[in-house]
Amino acid sequence: PHLVAEREHGNPESSSDAQLGDAARAILDDVYADQMRTLAGEFDQRRSQGRTAVDVSDLARLATLGAVDTVLVDIDASVPGSIDDQGAVTFDDVDDAINYGVIDEIARRVLLAGGSVLAVRADDIPDGGPAAGILRFAV
């Protein structure tokens, strides 16, 4: 069930490792694009039902409550700060041992609640923020 239907045609014995890697990357890029289109459609549908969040503070609170089913996080984003036990965010200017990263903590809390975390490119996050979430129920 986890195999891609599309295959590279030709004899792999006559291809270099770099050529095989390039061919696989092209196939996986198409798979990723399809997944992002599907997820964008689901996000738009859930938005109309009041079941999405794009604000970091809202996501932190909702992740703490276990309300986030799927969160998309920017693979390059860093939001220094911390989240308390109630889900309130305190932002800071730099990362350190106390300000461990708000986005990472949101992802951790979503995983702990049985949700899914998808690390994606910035262009694939709705509304252009560092994270976006699909909620289990309307809030």
CSV table of C-alpha atoms in Angstrom, one decimal:
chain,number,residue,atom,x,y,z
A,1,PRO,CA,0.0,0.0,0.0
A,2,HIS,CA,2.9,2.4,0.4
A,3,LEU,CA,4.4,1.9,-3.1
A,4,VAL,CA,4.0,4.4,-5.8
A,5,ALA,CA,2.2,3.2,-8.9
A,6,GLU,CA,4.4,5.0,-11.3
A,7,ARG,CA,7.7,3.3,-12.2
A,8,GLU,CA,10.8,4.4,-13.9
A,9,HIS,CA,11.1,2.5,-17.2
A,10,GLY,CA,14.3,1.0,-18.5
A,11,ASN,CA,17.0,-1.2,-17.1
A,12,PRO,CA,18.4,0.0,-13.8
A,13,GLU,CA,21.6,-1.9,-14.5
A,14,SER,CA,22.5,0.5,-17.2
A,15,SER,CA,21.8,3.6,-15.2
A,16,SER,CA,24.1,5.3,-12.7
A,17,ASP,CA,23.1,5.9,-9.1
A,18,ALA,CA,22.7,9.6,-9.9
A,19,GLN,CA,20.4,8.9,-12.8
A,20,LEU,CA,18.3,6.5,-10.7
A,21,GLY,CA,18.1,9.1,-7.9
A,22,ASP,CA,17.0,11.8,-10.3
A,23,ALA,CA,14.3,9.6,-11.8
A,24,ALA,CA,13.1,8.6,-8.3
A,25,ARG,CA,13.1,12.3,-7.2
A,26,ALA,CA,10.9,13.3,-10.2
A,27,ILE,CA,8.4,10.6,-9.4
A,28,LEU,CA,8.3,11.5,-5.7
A,29,ASP,CA,8.0,15.2,-6.5
A,30,ASP,CA,4.8,14.3,-8.4
A,31,VAL,CA,3.5,12.3,-5.5
A,32,TYR,CA,4.2,15.2,-3.1
A,33,ALA,CA,2.4,17.6,-5.4
A,34,ASP,CA,-0.6,15.3,-5.5
A,35,GLN,CA,-0.6,15.0,-1.7
A,36,MET,CA,-0.4,18.8,-1.3
A,37,ARG,CA,-3.3,19.4,-3.7
A,38,THR,CA,-5.4,16.9,-1.8
A,39,LEU,CA,-4.5,18.5,1.5
A,40,ALA,CA,-5.2,22.0,0.2
A,41,GLY,CA,-8.6,20.9,-0.9
A,42,GLU,CA,-9.3,19.3,2.5
A,43,PHE,CA,-8.0,22.5,4.2
A,44,ASP,CA,-10.4,24.7,2.2
A,45,GLN,CA,-13.3,22.4,2.9
A,46,ARG,CA,-12.5,22.4,6.7
A,47,ARG,CA,-12.0,26.2,6.7
A,48,SER,CA,-15.6,26.6,5.5
A,49,GLN,CA,-16.6,24.4,8.5
A,50,GLY,CA,-14.6,26.4,11.0
A,51,ARG,CA,-12.2,23.5,11.5
A,52,THR,CA,-8.8,25.2,10.6
A,53,ALA,CA,-6.3,27.4,12.4
A,54,VAL,CA,-3.4,29.4,11.0
A,55,ASP,CA,-2.5,31.6,13.9
A,56,VAL,CA,0.5,30.2,15.9
A,57,SER,CA,-1.1,31.2,19.3
A,58,ASP,CA,-4.4,29.5,18.3
A,59,LEU,CA,-2.5,26.4,17.1
A,60,ALA,CA,-0.6,26.2,20.4
A,61,ARG,CA,-3.8,26.3,22.5
A,62,LEU,CA,-5.6,23.9,20.2
A,63,ALA,CA,-2.7,21.4,20.1
A,64,THR,CA,-2.6,21.5,23.9
A,65,LEU,CA,-6.3,20.7,24.0
A,66,GLY,CA,-5.8,17.8,21.5
A,67,ALA,CA,-8.0,19.5,18.9
A,68,VAL,CA,-5.5,19.4,16.0
A,69,ASP,CA,-5.8,16.5,13.7
A,70,THR,CA,-3.2,17.5,11.2
A,71,VAL,CA,-0.6,20.3,11.4
A,72,LEU,CA,1.5,21.5,8.5
A,73,VAL,CA,4.8,23.1,9.6
A,74,ASP,CA,7.3,25.0,7.5
A,75,ILE,CA,10.5,23.0,7.4
A,76,ASP,CA,12.5,26.1,7.5
A,77,ALA,CA,10.6,28.2,10.1
A,78,SER,CA,11.8,29.0,13.5
A,79,VAL,CA,9.6,30.8,16.0
A,80,PRO,CA,11.5,31.3,19.2
A,81,GLY,CA,9.4,31.1,22.4
A,82,SER,CA,7.7,28.7,24.7
A,83,ILE,CA,4.2,27.3,25.4
A,84,ASP,CA,2.9,26.9,28.9
A,85,ASP,CA,0.7,24.0,30.1
A,86,GLN,CA,-2.5,25.8,29.1
A,87,GLY,CA,-1.2,26.5,25.6
A,88,ALA,CA,-0.4,30.1,26.0
A,89,VAL,CA,2.5,31.2,23.9
A,90,THR,CA,5.3,33.5,25.0
A,91,PHE,CA,7.3,34.7,22.0
A,92,ASP,CA,11.0,35.7,22.1
A,93,ASP,CA,13.7,37.0,19.8
A,94,VAL,CA,16.2,34.1,20.0
A,95,ASP,CA,16.2,30.4,20.6
A,96,ASP,CA,17.9,29.1,23.7
A,97,ALA,CA,17.3,26.3,26.3
A,98,ILE,CA,14.1,28.0,27.6
A,99,ASN,CA,12.8,29.3,24.2
A,100,TYR,CA,12.9,26.0,22.5
A,101,GLY,CA,10.8,26.8,19.5
A,102,VAL,CA,7.0,27.2,19.4
A,103,ILE,CA,6.5,25.4,16.1
A,104,ASP,CA,8.4,22.3,17.3
A,105,GLU,CA,6.4,22.3,20.5
A,106,ILE,CA,3.1,22.5,18.6
A,107,ALA,CA,4.2,19.6,16.5
A,108,ARG,CA,5.1,17.6,19.6
A,109,ARG,CA,1.8,18.3,21.2
A,110,VAL,CA,-0.1,17.3,18.1
A,111,LEU,CA,1.8,14.0,17.9
A,112,LEU,CA,1.2,13.3,21.6
A,113,ALA,CA,-2.6,13.7,21.0
A,114,GLY,CA,-2.5,11.2,18.1
A,115,GLY,CA,-2.5,13.8,15.3
A,116,SER,CA,-0.3,14.0,12.2
A,117,VAL,CA,2.5,16.4,11.5
A,118,LEU,CA,3.6,17.2,8.0
A,119,ALA,CA,6.8,19.1,7.5
A,120,VAL,CA,6.3,21.0,4.2
A,121,ARG,CA,7.7,23.8,2.1
A,122,ALA,CA,6.7,27.3,3.0
A,123,ASP,CA,4.7,27.7,-0.2
A,124,ASP,CA,2.5,24.7,0.7
A,125,ILE,CA,1.2,26.2,4.0
A,126,PRO,CA,-2.2,27.9,3.7
A,127,ASP,CA,-2.1,31.7,4.4
A,128,GLY,CA,1.7,31.8,4.3
A,129,GLY,CA,2.4,31.4,8.0
A,130,PRO,CA,4.9,29.1,9.7
A,131,ALA,CA,2.1,26.5,10.4
A,132,ALA,CA,-1.5,25.6,9.7
A,133,GLY,CA,-3.8,23.1,11.2
A,134,ILE,CA,-6.8,21.0,10.4
A,135,LEU,CA,-8.9,20.5,13.5
A,136,ARG,CA,-10.9,17.5,14.7
A,137,PHE,CA,-13.9,19.6,15.4
A,138,ALA,CA,-15.1,23.2,15.1
A,139,VAL,CA,-14.1,25.5,17.9
